Tab-separated table of N, CA and C in Angstrom:
chain	number	residue	atom	x	y	z
A	1	MET	N	0.954	-1.133	-0.127
A	1	MET	CA	-0.072	-0.088	0.273
A	1	MET	C	1.323	1.249	-0.055
A	2	LEU	N	2.416	1.295	0.610
A	2	LEU	CA	2.702	2.620	0.710
A	2	LEU	C	3.218	2.559	-0.799
A	3	THR	N	3.671	1.949	-1.548
A	3	THR	CA	4.589	2.270	-2.943
A	3	THR	C	2.786	2.831	-3.820
A	4	THR	N	1.878	2.525	-3.831
A	4	THR	CA	0.499	2.927	-4.504
A	4	THR	C	0.465	4.372	-3.961
A	5	ILE	N	0.432	4.583	-2.398
A	5	ILE	CA	0.448	6.140	-2.025
A	5	ILE	C	1.536	6.826	-2.604
A	6	LYS	N	2.810	6.019	-2.702
A	6	LYS	CA	3.922	7.522	-3.378
A	6	LYS	C	3.849	7.334	-4.278
A	7	TYR	N	3.446	6.529	-5.462
A	7	TYR	CA	2.813	6.763	-6.719
A	7	TYR	C	1.252	7.449	-7.493
A	8	PHE	N	0.554	7.224	-6.335
A	8	PHE	CA	-0.878	7.532	-6.634
A	8	PHE	C	-1.531	8.709	-5.593
A	9	ARG	N	-0.712	9.414	-5.282
A	9	ARG	CA	-1.069	9.964	-3.420
A	9	ARG	C	-1.630	11.173	-4.203
A	10	SER	N	-2.032	11.967	-5.575
A	10	SER	CA	-2.690	12.720	-5.438
A	10	SER	C	-4.075	12.000	-5.709
A	11	GLU	N	-4.102	11.038	-6.252
A	11	GLU	CA	-5.290	10.204	-6.268
A	11	GLU	C	-5.874	9.651	-5.293
A	12	TYR	N	-5.026	9.387	-4.119
A	12	TYR	CA	-5.523	9.028	-2.724
A	12	TYR	C	-6.647	10.351	-1.825
A	13	GLU	N	-5.600	11.777	-1.980
A	13	GLU	CA	-6.238	13.066	-1.905
A	13	GLU	C	-7.369	13.509	-2.268
A	14	ALA	N	-7.747	13.202	-4.014
A	14	ALA	CA	-8.627	13.611	-4.322
A	14	ALA	C	-9.573	12.729	-4.035
A	15	HIS	N	-9.822	11.364	-3.764
A	15	HIS	CA	-10.687	10.333	-2.889
A	15	HIS	C	-11.215	10.844	-1.970
A	16	ILE	N	-10.092	11.176	-1.046
A	16	ILE	CA	-10.892	11.946	0.640
A	16	ILE	C	-11.349	12.856	0.916
A	17	ALA	N	-10.244	13.730	0.131
A	17	ALA	CA	-10.389	15.518	0.210
A	17	ALA	C	-11.912	15.784	-0.983
A	18	ASN	N	-11.462	15.714	-2.111
A	18	ASN	CA	-12.690	16.043	-2.810
A	18	ASN	C	-13.666	15.396	-2.812
A	19	ARG	N	-14.000	13.826	-2.415
A	19	ARG	CA	-14.935	13.143	-2.777
A	19	ARG	C	-14.993	12.650	-4.432
A	20	LYS	N	-14.124	12.697	-5.059
A	20	LYS	CA	-13.910	12.332	-6.599
A	20	LYS	C	-12.826	11.128	-6.723
A	21	CYS	N	-13.225	10.686	-8.172
A	21	CYS	CA	-12.319	9.662	-8.443
A	21	CYS	C	-11.735	10.114	-9.800
A	22	PRO	N	-10.330	10.584	-9.523
A	22	PRO	CA	-9.542	11.171	-10.858
A	22	PRO	C	-9.628	9.842	-12.188
A	23	ALA	N	-9.869	9.106	-12.079
A	23	ALA	CA	-9.780	8.278	-12.932
A	23	ALA	C	-10.987	7.262	-13.632
A	24	HIS	N	-12.315	7.834	-13.166
A	24	HIS	CA	-13.744	7.763	-13.076
A	24	HIS	C	-13.892	6.288	-13.263
A	25	HIS	N	-13.006	5.786	-11.902
A	25	HIS	CA	-13.230	4.495	-11.849
A	25	HIS	C	-14.098	4.030	-10.757
A	26	CYS	N	-14.442	4.230	-9.647
A	26	CYS	CA	-14.847	4.592	-8.438
A	26	CYS	C	-16.569	5.268	-8.772
A	27	ALA	N	-17.537	4.341	-8.883
A	27	ALA	CA	-18.879	4.360	-9.045
A	27	ALA	C	-19.567	5.504	-8.433
A	28	LYS	N	-19.320	4.791	-6.784
A	28	LYS	CA	-19.552	6.135	-5.547
A	28	LYS	C	-19.177	7.425	-6.262
A	29	LEU	N	-18.446	8.103	-6.276
A	29	LEU	CA	-17.713	9.086	-6.509
A	29	LEU	C	-17.726	9.829	-7.766
A	30	LEU	N	-18.488	8.836	-8.544
A	30	LEU	CA	-18.905	10.113	-10.075
A	30	LEU	C	-20.166	10.788	-10.124
A	31	THR	N	-20.659	11.790	-10.814
A	31	THR	CA	-21.660	12.126	-10.843
A	31	THR	C	-21.215	12.603	-12.606
A	32	PHE	N	-22.809	12.325	-12.885
A	32	PHE	CA	-23.297	12.863	-14.403
A	32	PHE	C	-23.588	13.872	-14.661
A	33	THR	N	-23.460	14.690	-15.637
A	33	THR	CA	-24.185	16.350	-15.552
A	33	THR	C	-24.312	16.387	-17.447
A	34	ILE	N	-25.176	16.619	-17.515
A	34	ILE	CA	-25.865	17.392	-18.965
A	34	ILE	C	-25.428	18.390	-19.492
A	35	THR	N	-24.721	18.459	-20.415
A	35	THR	CA	-24.210	20.023	-20.855
A	35	THR	C	-24.918	20.821	-21.930
A	36	ASP	N	-24.460	22.001	-22.338
A	36	ASP	CA	-25.074	22.979	-22.943
A	36	ASP	C	-25.108	21.872	-24.548
A	37	ASP	N	-24.656	21.082	-24.551
A	37	ASP	CA	-24.714	20.467	-26.047
A	37	ASP	C	-25.567	19.659	-26.145
A	38	CYS	N	-26.085	19.476	-25.361
A	38	CYS	CA	-27.765	18.764	-25.253
A	38	CYS	C	-28.762	19.430	-25.955
A	39	ASN	N	-29.332	18.435	-27.276
A	39	ASN	CA	-30.725	19.117	-28.469
A	39	ASN	C	-31.824	18.538	-27.769
A	40	GLY	N	-31.872	17.694	-26.135
A	40	GLY	CA	-33.043	17.314	-26.281
A	40	GLY	C	-33.450	16.400	-27.154
A	41	CYS	N	-32.932	15.216	-27.384
A	41	CYS	CA	-33.273	14.080	-28.201
A	41	CYS	C	-34.135	13.053	-27.387
A	42	THR	N	-33.947	13.467	-25.986
A	42	THR	CA	-34.392	12.091	-25.360
A	42	THR	C	-34.126	10.603	-24.793
A	43	LEU	N	-32.687	10.527	-25.600
A	43	LEU	CA	-32.284	8.925	-25.453
A	43	LEU	C	-31.880	9.277	-24.508
A	44	CYS	N	-31.616	9.870	-23.190
A	44	CYS	CA	-30.902	9.312	-22.132
A	44	CYS	C	-31.994	9.202	-21.531
A	45	LEU	N	-33.120	10.071	-21.494
A	45	LEU	CA	-34.477	10.495	-20.793
A	45	LEU	C	-35.126	8.833	-20.827
A	46	LYS	N	-34.808	8.394	-22.285
A	46	LYS	CA	-35.478	7.220	-22.422
A	46	LYS	C	-34.443	5.952	-21.492
A	47	VAL	N	-33.602	5.701	-21.308
A	47	VAL	CA	-32.746	4.830	-20.816
A	47	VAL	C	-32.735	4.314	-19.617
A	48	CYS	N	-32.750	5.734	-18.857
A	48	CYS	CA	-32.884	5.889	-17.402
A	48	CYS	C	-33.611	5.423	-16.544
A	49	PRO	N	-32.987	4.402	-15.619
A	49	PRO	CA	-33.868	3.482	-15.112
A	49	PRO	C	-34.638	3.443	-13.835
A	50	THR	N	-33.706	4.915	-12.877
A	50	THR	CA	-34.400	5.326	-12.271
A	50	THR	C	-35.138	6.857	-12.383
A	51	GLU	N	-35.625	7.298	-13.532
A	51	GLU	CA	-36.008	8.181	-14.161
A	51	GLU	C	-35.740	9.261	-13.390
A	52	ALA	N	-34.761	9.632	-13.422
A	52	ALA	CA	-33.046	10.804	-12.882
A	52	ALA	C	-33.398	12.290	-13.591
A	53	ILE	N	-33.573	11.553	-14.576
A	53	ILE	CA	-33.121	12.798	-15.719
A	53	ILE	C	-34.588	13.246	-16.258
A	54	THR	N	-34.406	14.468	-16.064
A	54	THR	CA	-36.351	15.326	-16.732
A	54	THR	C	-36.039	16.490	-17.978
A	55	GLY	N	-37.426	16.768	-18.558
A	55	GLY	CA	-36.776	17.976	-19.871
A	55	GLY	C	-37.753	17.322	-21.248
A	56	SER	N	-37.557	17.735	-21.688
A	56	SER	CA	-38.621	17.657	-22.608
A	56	SER	C	-38.002	17.939	-24.236
A	57	ARG	N	-38.400	17.343	-25.075
A	57	ARG	CA	-37.613	17.252	-26.596
A	57	ARG	C	-37.392	18.608	-27.242
A	58	LYS	N	-36.247	18.713	-27.174
A	58	LYS	CA	-35.574	19.842	-27.649
A	58	LYS	C	-35.316	21.099	-27.364
A	59	VAL	N	-35.303	20.554	-25.468
A	59	VAL	CA	-34.899	21.519	-24.796
A	59	VAL	C	-33.845	20.635	-24.064
A	60	LYS	N	-32.839	21.399	-23.127
A	60	LYS	CA	-31.551	20.657	-22.988
A	60	LYS	C	-31.892	19.565	-21.258
A	61	HIS	N	-31.640	18.792	-20.793
A	61	HIS	CA	-32.632	17.914	-20.252
A	61	HIS	C	-31.246	18.388	-18.980
A	62	VAL	N	-32.038	17.488	-17.666
A	62	VAL	CA	-31.221	17.895	-16.452
A	62	VAL	C	-31.422	16.465	-15.761
A	63	ILE	N	-30.164	16.090	-15.006
A	63	ILE	CA	-29.990	15.069	-14.149
A	63	ILE	C	-30.479	15.339	-12.567
A	64	ASP	N	-31.310	14.876	-12.225
A	64	ASP	CA	-31.198	14.824	-10.702
A	64	ASP	C	-30.663	13.923	-9.515
A	65	GLN	N	-29.571	14.768	-9.088
A	65	GLN	CA	-28.441	13.910	-8.570
A	65	GLN	C	-28.826	12.723	-7.514
A	66	GLU	N	-29.964	13.662	-6.775
A	66	GLU	CA	-30.586	12.603	-6.092
A	66	GLU	C	-31.050	11.558	-6.039
A	67	LEU	N	-31.589	10.757	-7.653
A	67	LEU	CA	-32.349	10.105	-8.083
A	67	LEU	C	-31.166	9.227	-8.599
A	68	CYS	N	-29.945	9.669	-9.150
A	68	CYS	CA	-29.320	8.885	-10.062
A	68	CYS	C	-28.530	7.870	-8.936
A	69	ILE	N	-28.491	7.052	-9.794
A	69	ILE	CA	-27.647	5.779	-9.290
A	69	ILE	C	-26.170	5.916	-10.031
A	70	VAL	N	-25.756	6.461	-10.934
A	70	VAL	CA	-24.633	6.495	-11.089
A	70	VAL	C	-24.450	5.036	-11.882
A	71	CYS	N	-25.444	4.927	-12.633
A	71	CYS	CA	-25.335	3.713	-13.671
A	71	CYS	C	-24.811	3.739	-14.958
A	72	GLY	N	-24.764	4.653	-15.315
A	72	GLY	CA	-24.010	5.529	-16.828
A	72	GLY	C	-24.494	5.090	-18.195
A	73	GLU	N	-26.058	4.588	-17.802
A	73	GLU	CA	-26.780	4.375	-19.103
A	73	GLU	C	-26.583	5.581	-20.140
A	74	CYS	N	-27.313	6.667	-19.166
A	74	CYS	CA	-27.342	8.245	-19.684
A	74	CYS	C	-25.996	8.176	-20.834
A	75	PHE	N	-24.923	8.029	-20.295
A	75	PHE	CA	-23.716	8.020	-20.614
A	75	PHE	C	-23.539	7.825	-21.948
A	76	ASN	N	-23.899	6.242	-21.743
A	76	ASN	CA	-23.565	5.174	-22.856
A	76	ASN	C	-24.730	5.720	-24.017
A	77	ALA	N	-26.038	6.370	-23.565
A	77	ALA	CA	-26.357	6.383	-24.583
A	77	ALA	C	-26.633	7.302	-25.574
A	78	CYS	N	-26.078	8.916	-25.121
A	78	CYS	CA	-25.443	10.192	-25.415
A	78	CYS	C	-25.015	9.692	-26.423
A	79	ARG	N	-25.888	10.210	-28.034
A	79	ARG	CA	-25.037	9.794	-29.331
A	79	ARG	C	-24.132	11.237	-29.306
A	80	PHE	N	-24.593	12.531	-28.335
A	80	PHE	CA	-23.939	13.821	-28.774
A	80	PHE	C	-22.948	14.170	-27.775
A	81	ASP	N	-22.336	13.536	-26.790
A	81	ASP	CA	-21.094	13.671	-26.173
A	81	ASP	C	-21.527	15.166	-25.441
A	82	ALA	N	-23.080	15.165	-24.417
A	82	ALA	CA	-23.287	16.072	-24.019
A	82	ALA	C	-23.809	15.575	-22.518
A	83	ILE	N	-22.999	14.730	-21.936
A	83	ILE	CA	-23.002	14.116	-20.696
A	83	ILE	C	-21.645	14.071	-19.991
A	84	LEU	N	-21.334	14.614	-18.753
A	84	LEU	CA	-20.134	14.775	-18.431
A	84	LEU	C	-20.248	13.735	-17.395
A	85	LYS	N	-18.781	12.501	-17.361
A	85	LYS	CA	-18.621	11.839	-16.559
A	85	LYS	C	-17.807	12.320	-15.404
A	86	ASP	N	-18.086	12.669	-14.060
A	86	ASP	CA	-16.781	13.736	-13.386
A	86	ASP	C	-17.262	12.711	-11.970
């Protein structure tokens, strides 16, 4: 473990201090956000298993972070790269 801390200290610190995973590997620390590139095609809305995404056709959609289970289905479905994984 000491070796990993030596080489990946910044990642450890990001996990602890910022509650973020720079490698985008830890699902519990990820958030998905819809950017202004969203054209309202509703693909992400249709695939979301928890109905965490709201919006109407041709209008930018929004993800309710409280309902989101961070499954990544919306990210995979978006054809316009309008969803950020952070």
